[in-house]
Coordinates of C-alpha atoms and ligand atoms in Angstrom, one line a residue:
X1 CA 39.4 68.1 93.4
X2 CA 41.5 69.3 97.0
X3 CA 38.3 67.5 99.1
X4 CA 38.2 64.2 97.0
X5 CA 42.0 64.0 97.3
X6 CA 41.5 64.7 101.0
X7 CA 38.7 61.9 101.1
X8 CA 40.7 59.2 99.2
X9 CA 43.7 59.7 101.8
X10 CA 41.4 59.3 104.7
X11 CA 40.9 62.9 105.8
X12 CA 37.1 63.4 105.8
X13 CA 36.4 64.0 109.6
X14 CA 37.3 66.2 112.1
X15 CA 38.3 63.5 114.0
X16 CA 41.2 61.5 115.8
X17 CA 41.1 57.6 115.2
X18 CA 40.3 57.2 119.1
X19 CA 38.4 59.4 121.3
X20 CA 40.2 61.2 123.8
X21 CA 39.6 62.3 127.4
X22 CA 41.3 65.7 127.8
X23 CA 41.3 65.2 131.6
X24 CA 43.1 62.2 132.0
X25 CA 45.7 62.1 129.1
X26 CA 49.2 62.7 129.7
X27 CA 51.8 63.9 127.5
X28 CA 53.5 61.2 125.4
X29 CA 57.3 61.1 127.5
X30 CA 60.3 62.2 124.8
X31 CA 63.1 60.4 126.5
X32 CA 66.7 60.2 125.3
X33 CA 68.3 56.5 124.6
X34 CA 70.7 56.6 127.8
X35 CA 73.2 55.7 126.2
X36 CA 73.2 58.3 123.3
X37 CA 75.4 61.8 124.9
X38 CA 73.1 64.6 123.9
X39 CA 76.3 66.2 122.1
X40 CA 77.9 63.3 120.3
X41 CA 75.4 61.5 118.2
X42 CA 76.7 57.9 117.2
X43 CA 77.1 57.0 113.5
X44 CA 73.7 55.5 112.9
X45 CA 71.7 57.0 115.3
X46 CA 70.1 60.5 115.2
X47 CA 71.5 63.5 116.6
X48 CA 69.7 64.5 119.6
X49 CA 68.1 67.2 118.8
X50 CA 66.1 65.1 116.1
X51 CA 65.3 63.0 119.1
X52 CA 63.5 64.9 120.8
X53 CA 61.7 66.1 118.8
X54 CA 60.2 62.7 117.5
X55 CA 57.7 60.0 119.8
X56 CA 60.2 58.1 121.9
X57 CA 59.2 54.8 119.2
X58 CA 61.2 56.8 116.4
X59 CA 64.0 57.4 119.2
X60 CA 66.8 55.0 117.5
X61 CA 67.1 54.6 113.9
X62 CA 66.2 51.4 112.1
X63 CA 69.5 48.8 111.2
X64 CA 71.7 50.2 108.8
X65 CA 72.2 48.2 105.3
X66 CA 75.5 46.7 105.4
X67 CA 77.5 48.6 102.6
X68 CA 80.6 48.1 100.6
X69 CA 80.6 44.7 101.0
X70 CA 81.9 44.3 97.6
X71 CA 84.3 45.7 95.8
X72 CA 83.1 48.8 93.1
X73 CA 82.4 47.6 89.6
X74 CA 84.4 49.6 86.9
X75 CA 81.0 51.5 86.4
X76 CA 80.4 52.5 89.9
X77 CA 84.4 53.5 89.8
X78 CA 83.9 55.6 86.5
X79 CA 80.5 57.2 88.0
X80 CA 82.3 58.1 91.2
X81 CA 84.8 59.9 89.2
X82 CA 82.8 61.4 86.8
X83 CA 80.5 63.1 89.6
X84 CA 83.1 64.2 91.7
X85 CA 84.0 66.6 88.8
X86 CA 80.8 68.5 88.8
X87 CA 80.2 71.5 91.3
X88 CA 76.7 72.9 89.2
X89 CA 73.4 70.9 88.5
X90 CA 73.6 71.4 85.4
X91 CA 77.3 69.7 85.5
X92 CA 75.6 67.2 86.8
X93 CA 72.7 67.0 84.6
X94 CA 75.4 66.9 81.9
X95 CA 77.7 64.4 83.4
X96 CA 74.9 61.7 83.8
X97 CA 73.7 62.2 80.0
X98 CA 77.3 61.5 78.9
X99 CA 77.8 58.3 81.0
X100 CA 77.6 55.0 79.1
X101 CA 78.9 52.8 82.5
X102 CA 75.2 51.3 83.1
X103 CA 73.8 48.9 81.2
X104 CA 69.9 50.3 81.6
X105 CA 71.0 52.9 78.7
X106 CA 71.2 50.8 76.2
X107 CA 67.4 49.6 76.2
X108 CA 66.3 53.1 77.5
X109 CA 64.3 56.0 75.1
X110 CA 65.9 58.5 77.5
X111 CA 68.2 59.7 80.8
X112 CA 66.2 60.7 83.1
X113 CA 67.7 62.9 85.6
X114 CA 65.0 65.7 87.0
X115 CA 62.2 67.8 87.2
X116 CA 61.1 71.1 89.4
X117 CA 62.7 73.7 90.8
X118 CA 66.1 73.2 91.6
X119 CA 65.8 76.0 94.2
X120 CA 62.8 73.9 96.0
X121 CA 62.8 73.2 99.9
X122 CA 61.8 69.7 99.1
X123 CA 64.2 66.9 97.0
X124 CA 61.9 63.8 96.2
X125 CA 63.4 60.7 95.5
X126 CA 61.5 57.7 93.6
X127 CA 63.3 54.4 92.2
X128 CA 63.6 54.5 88.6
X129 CA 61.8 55.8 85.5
X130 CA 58.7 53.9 84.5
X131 CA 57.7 54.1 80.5
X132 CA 56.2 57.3 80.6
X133 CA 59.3 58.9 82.0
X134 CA 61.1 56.9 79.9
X135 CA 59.5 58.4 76.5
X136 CA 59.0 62.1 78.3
X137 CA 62.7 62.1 80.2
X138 CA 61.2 63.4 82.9
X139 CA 60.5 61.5 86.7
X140 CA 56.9 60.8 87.5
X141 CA 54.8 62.1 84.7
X142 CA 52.9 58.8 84.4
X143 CA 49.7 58.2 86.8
X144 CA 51.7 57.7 90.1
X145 CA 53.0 61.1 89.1
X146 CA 49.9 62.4 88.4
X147 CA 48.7 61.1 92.1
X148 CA 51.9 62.9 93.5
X149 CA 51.1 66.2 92.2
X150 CA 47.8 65.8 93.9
X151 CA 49.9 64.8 97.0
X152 CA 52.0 67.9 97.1
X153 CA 49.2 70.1 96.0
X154 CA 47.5 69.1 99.3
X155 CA 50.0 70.4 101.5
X156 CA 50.5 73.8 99.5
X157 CA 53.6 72.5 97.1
X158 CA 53.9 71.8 93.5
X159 CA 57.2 70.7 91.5
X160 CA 56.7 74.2 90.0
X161 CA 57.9 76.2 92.6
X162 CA 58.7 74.0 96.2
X163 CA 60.0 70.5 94.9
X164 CA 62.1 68.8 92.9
X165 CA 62.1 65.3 91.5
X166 CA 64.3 62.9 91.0
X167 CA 64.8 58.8 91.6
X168 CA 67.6 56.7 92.3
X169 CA 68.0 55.3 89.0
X170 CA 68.3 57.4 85.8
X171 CA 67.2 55.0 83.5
X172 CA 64.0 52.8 82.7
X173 CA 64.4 49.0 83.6
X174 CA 63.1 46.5 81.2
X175 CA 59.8 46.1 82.0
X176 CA 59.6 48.4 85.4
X177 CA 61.2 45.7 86.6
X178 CA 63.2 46.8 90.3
X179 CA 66.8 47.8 89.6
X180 CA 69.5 45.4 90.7
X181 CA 71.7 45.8 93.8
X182 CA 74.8 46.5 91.1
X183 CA 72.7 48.9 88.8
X184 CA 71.8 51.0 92.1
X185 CA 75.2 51.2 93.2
X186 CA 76.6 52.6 90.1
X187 CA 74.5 55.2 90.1
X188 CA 74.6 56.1 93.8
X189 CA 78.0 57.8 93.2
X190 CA 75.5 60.7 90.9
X191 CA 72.7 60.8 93.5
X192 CA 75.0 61.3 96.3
X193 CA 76.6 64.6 94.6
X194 CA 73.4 65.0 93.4
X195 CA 71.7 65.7 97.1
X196 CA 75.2 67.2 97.9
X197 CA 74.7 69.8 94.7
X198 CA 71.2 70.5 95.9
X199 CA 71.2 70.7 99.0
X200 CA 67.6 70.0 99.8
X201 CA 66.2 71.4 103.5
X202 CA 64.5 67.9 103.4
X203 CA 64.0 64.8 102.0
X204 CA 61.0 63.1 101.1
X205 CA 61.6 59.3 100.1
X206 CA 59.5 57.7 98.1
X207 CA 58.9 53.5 98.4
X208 CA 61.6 51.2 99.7
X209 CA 64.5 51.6 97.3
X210 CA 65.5 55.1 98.4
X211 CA 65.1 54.3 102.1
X212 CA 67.9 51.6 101.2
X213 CA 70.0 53.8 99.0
X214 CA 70.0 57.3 100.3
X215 CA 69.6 56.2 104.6
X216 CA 71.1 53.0 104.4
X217 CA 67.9 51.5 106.2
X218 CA 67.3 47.9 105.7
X219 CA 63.9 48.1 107.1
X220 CA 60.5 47.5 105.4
X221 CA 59.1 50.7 103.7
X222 CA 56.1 49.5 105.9
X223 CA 57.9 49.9 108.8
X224 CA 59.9 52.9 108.4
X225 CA 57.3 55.5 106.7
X226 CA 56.9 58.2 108.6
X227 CA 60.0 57.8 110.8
X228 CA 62.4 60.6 110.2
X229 CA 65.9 60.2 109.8
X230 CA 68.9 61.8 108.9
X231 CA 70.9 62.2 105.5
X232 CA 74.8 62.7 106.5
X233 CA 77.3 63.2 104.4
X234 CA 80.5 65.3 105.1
X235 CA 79.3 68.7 107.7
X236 CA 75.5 67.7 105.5
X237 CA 72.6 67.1 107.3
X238 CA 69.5 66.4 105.8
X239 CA 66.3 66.0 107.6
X240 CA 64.8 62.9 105.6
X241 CA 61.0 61.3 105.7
X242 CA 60.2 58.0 104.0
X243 CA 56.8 57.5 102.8
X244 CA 55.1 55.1 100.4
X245 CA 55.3 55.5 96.7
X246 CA 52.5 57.0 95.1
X247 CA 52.0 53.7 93.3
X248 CA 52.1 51.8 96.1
X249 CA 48.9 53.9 97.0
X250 CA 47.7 53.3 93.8
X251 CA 47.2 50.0 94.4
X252 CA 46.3 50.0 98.0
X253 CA 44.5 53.6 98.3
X254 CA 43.6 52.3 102.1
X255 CA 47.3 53.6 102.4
X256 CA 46.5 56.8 101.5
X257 CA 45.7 57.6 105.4
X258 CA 48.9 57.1 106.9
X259 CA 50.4 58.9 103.6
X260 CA 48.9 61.7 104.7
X261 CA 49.8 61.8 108.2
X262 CA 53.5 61.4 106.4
X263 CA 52.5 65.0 104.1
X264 CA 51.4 66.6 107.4
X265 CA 54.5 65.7 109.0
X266 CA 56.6 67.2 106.4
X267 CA 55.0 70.2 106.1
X268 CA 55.2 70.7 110.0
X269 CA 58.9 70.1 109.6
X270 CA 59.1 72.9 106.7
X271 CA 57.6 75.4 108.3
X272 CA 59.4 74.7 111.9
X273 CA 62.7 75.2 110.3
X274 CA 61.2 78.3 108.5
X275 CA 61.9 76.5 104.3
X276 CA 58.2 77.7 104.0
Ligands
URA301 N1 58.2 55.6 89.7 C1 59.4 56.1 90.1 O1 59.9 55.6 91.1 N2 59.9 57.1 89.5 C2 59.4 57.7 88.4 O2 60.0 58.6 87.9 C3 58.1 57.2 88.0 C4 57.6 56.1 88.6

């Protein structure tokens, strides 16, 4: 099972893409921006010591999404206030079930707010529920769930014990269709304090619409996978790796190789900072 899923995401040799001769490479150079101080990271640009730790083509982060352009709707408003009042998970959990500000609920079987361990190294974040997680209440418990329990399985973690689940949006769209701009923004106010209740050691982003909502990237999931940035809010900082959603893969399993170079990459970064 472990060796096929291995196969499928392109791991079945010993091998890198391109030969290499030993005797003439040279170390990739990890050079700072010049303009960035290496103690005063600039809004929107990592802090250094995430620089150097990534190729010098990750150096600068990818332009920010232009944000609060418009003013809040009364949802967004009544969201913000009703998550600034929980301080537990479960408050949280709680808070979201009661809300009635976003129009998804009405056509939805269920709220879906999480799965896994709550104590997990690893917050996942996915875009909204599809129809399985809309009749089970739980995220990703269809097949690209299935496919992402293989995923985390690979690199020794399971939503058992080392991750926990959750998407941007907590209800189903008619018809999977991709939430609006306005739905995402009312709930943003509960995933915020969400990742803030958490308190994740990193986060793993799945597809494009997290990218936008929780780093603010406006980049192409295409061209930001595999690039990690950082989640800041308040003293927060949350090491955070966008990859491509397991449906996505799904549908292009040729994917599947740089997806795994992504699961590599996060598990190098949780055991460097000692999460596992
Ligand atoms: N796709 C998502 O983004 N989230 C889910 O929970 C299921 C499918």
């Amino acid at each position: 099972m472990m060796l096929k899923w291995l196969a499928d995401m392109g791991a079945d040799e010993a091998l890198a893409d391109a030969a290499i001769d030993r005797f003439t490479v040279t170390p990739e150079p990890f050079t700072l921006p010049q303009a960035v101080p290496a103690t005063a990271p600039r809004p929107g640009v990592a802090p250094a010591e995430e620089v150097l730790r990534v190729p010098q083509r990750h150096a600068i982060e990818p332009a920010q999404r232009a944000v609060a352009a418009v003013p809040l709707s009364a949802g967004a408003v009544s969201a913000r206030e009703a998550a600034a009042r929980c301080n537990t998970l479960d408050e949280l959990r709680a808070a979201v079930l009661a809300f009635d500000g976003c129009v998804l609920k009405q056509t939805a079987k269920h709220t879906v707010f999480a799965d896994g361990n709550p104590d997990a190294p690893v917050m996942l974040i996915g875009e909204a529920p599809g129809r399985d997680e809309d009749l089970q209440g739980l995220p990703f418990v269809g097949r690209s769930g299935m496919l992402l329990d293989r995923m985390l399985a690979a690199i020794g973690l399971s939503r058992k014990d080392s991750a926990y689940i959750t998407n941007v949006i907590f209800w189903r769209p008619p018809g999977n269709r991709p939430p609006t701009p306005e739905e995402a923004a009312i709930c943003a106010p509960f995933l915020v304090r969400h990742i803030e209740l958490k308190r994740p050691r990193v986060l793993l982003l799945l597809g494009g619409t997290p990218v936008r909502h929780v780093l603010n990237w406006e980049d192409g999931i295409t061209r930001v996978r595999g690039r990690w940035g950082v989640y800041r809010k308040d003293t927060l900082e949350i090491p955070t790796l966008p990859t491509f959603h397991p449906a996505y893969l799904l549908r292009q399993p040729s994917a599947k190789k740089l997806a795994w170079q992504d699961l590599q990459s996060l598990r190098e970064k949780l055991v460097e900072s000692g999460a596992i």
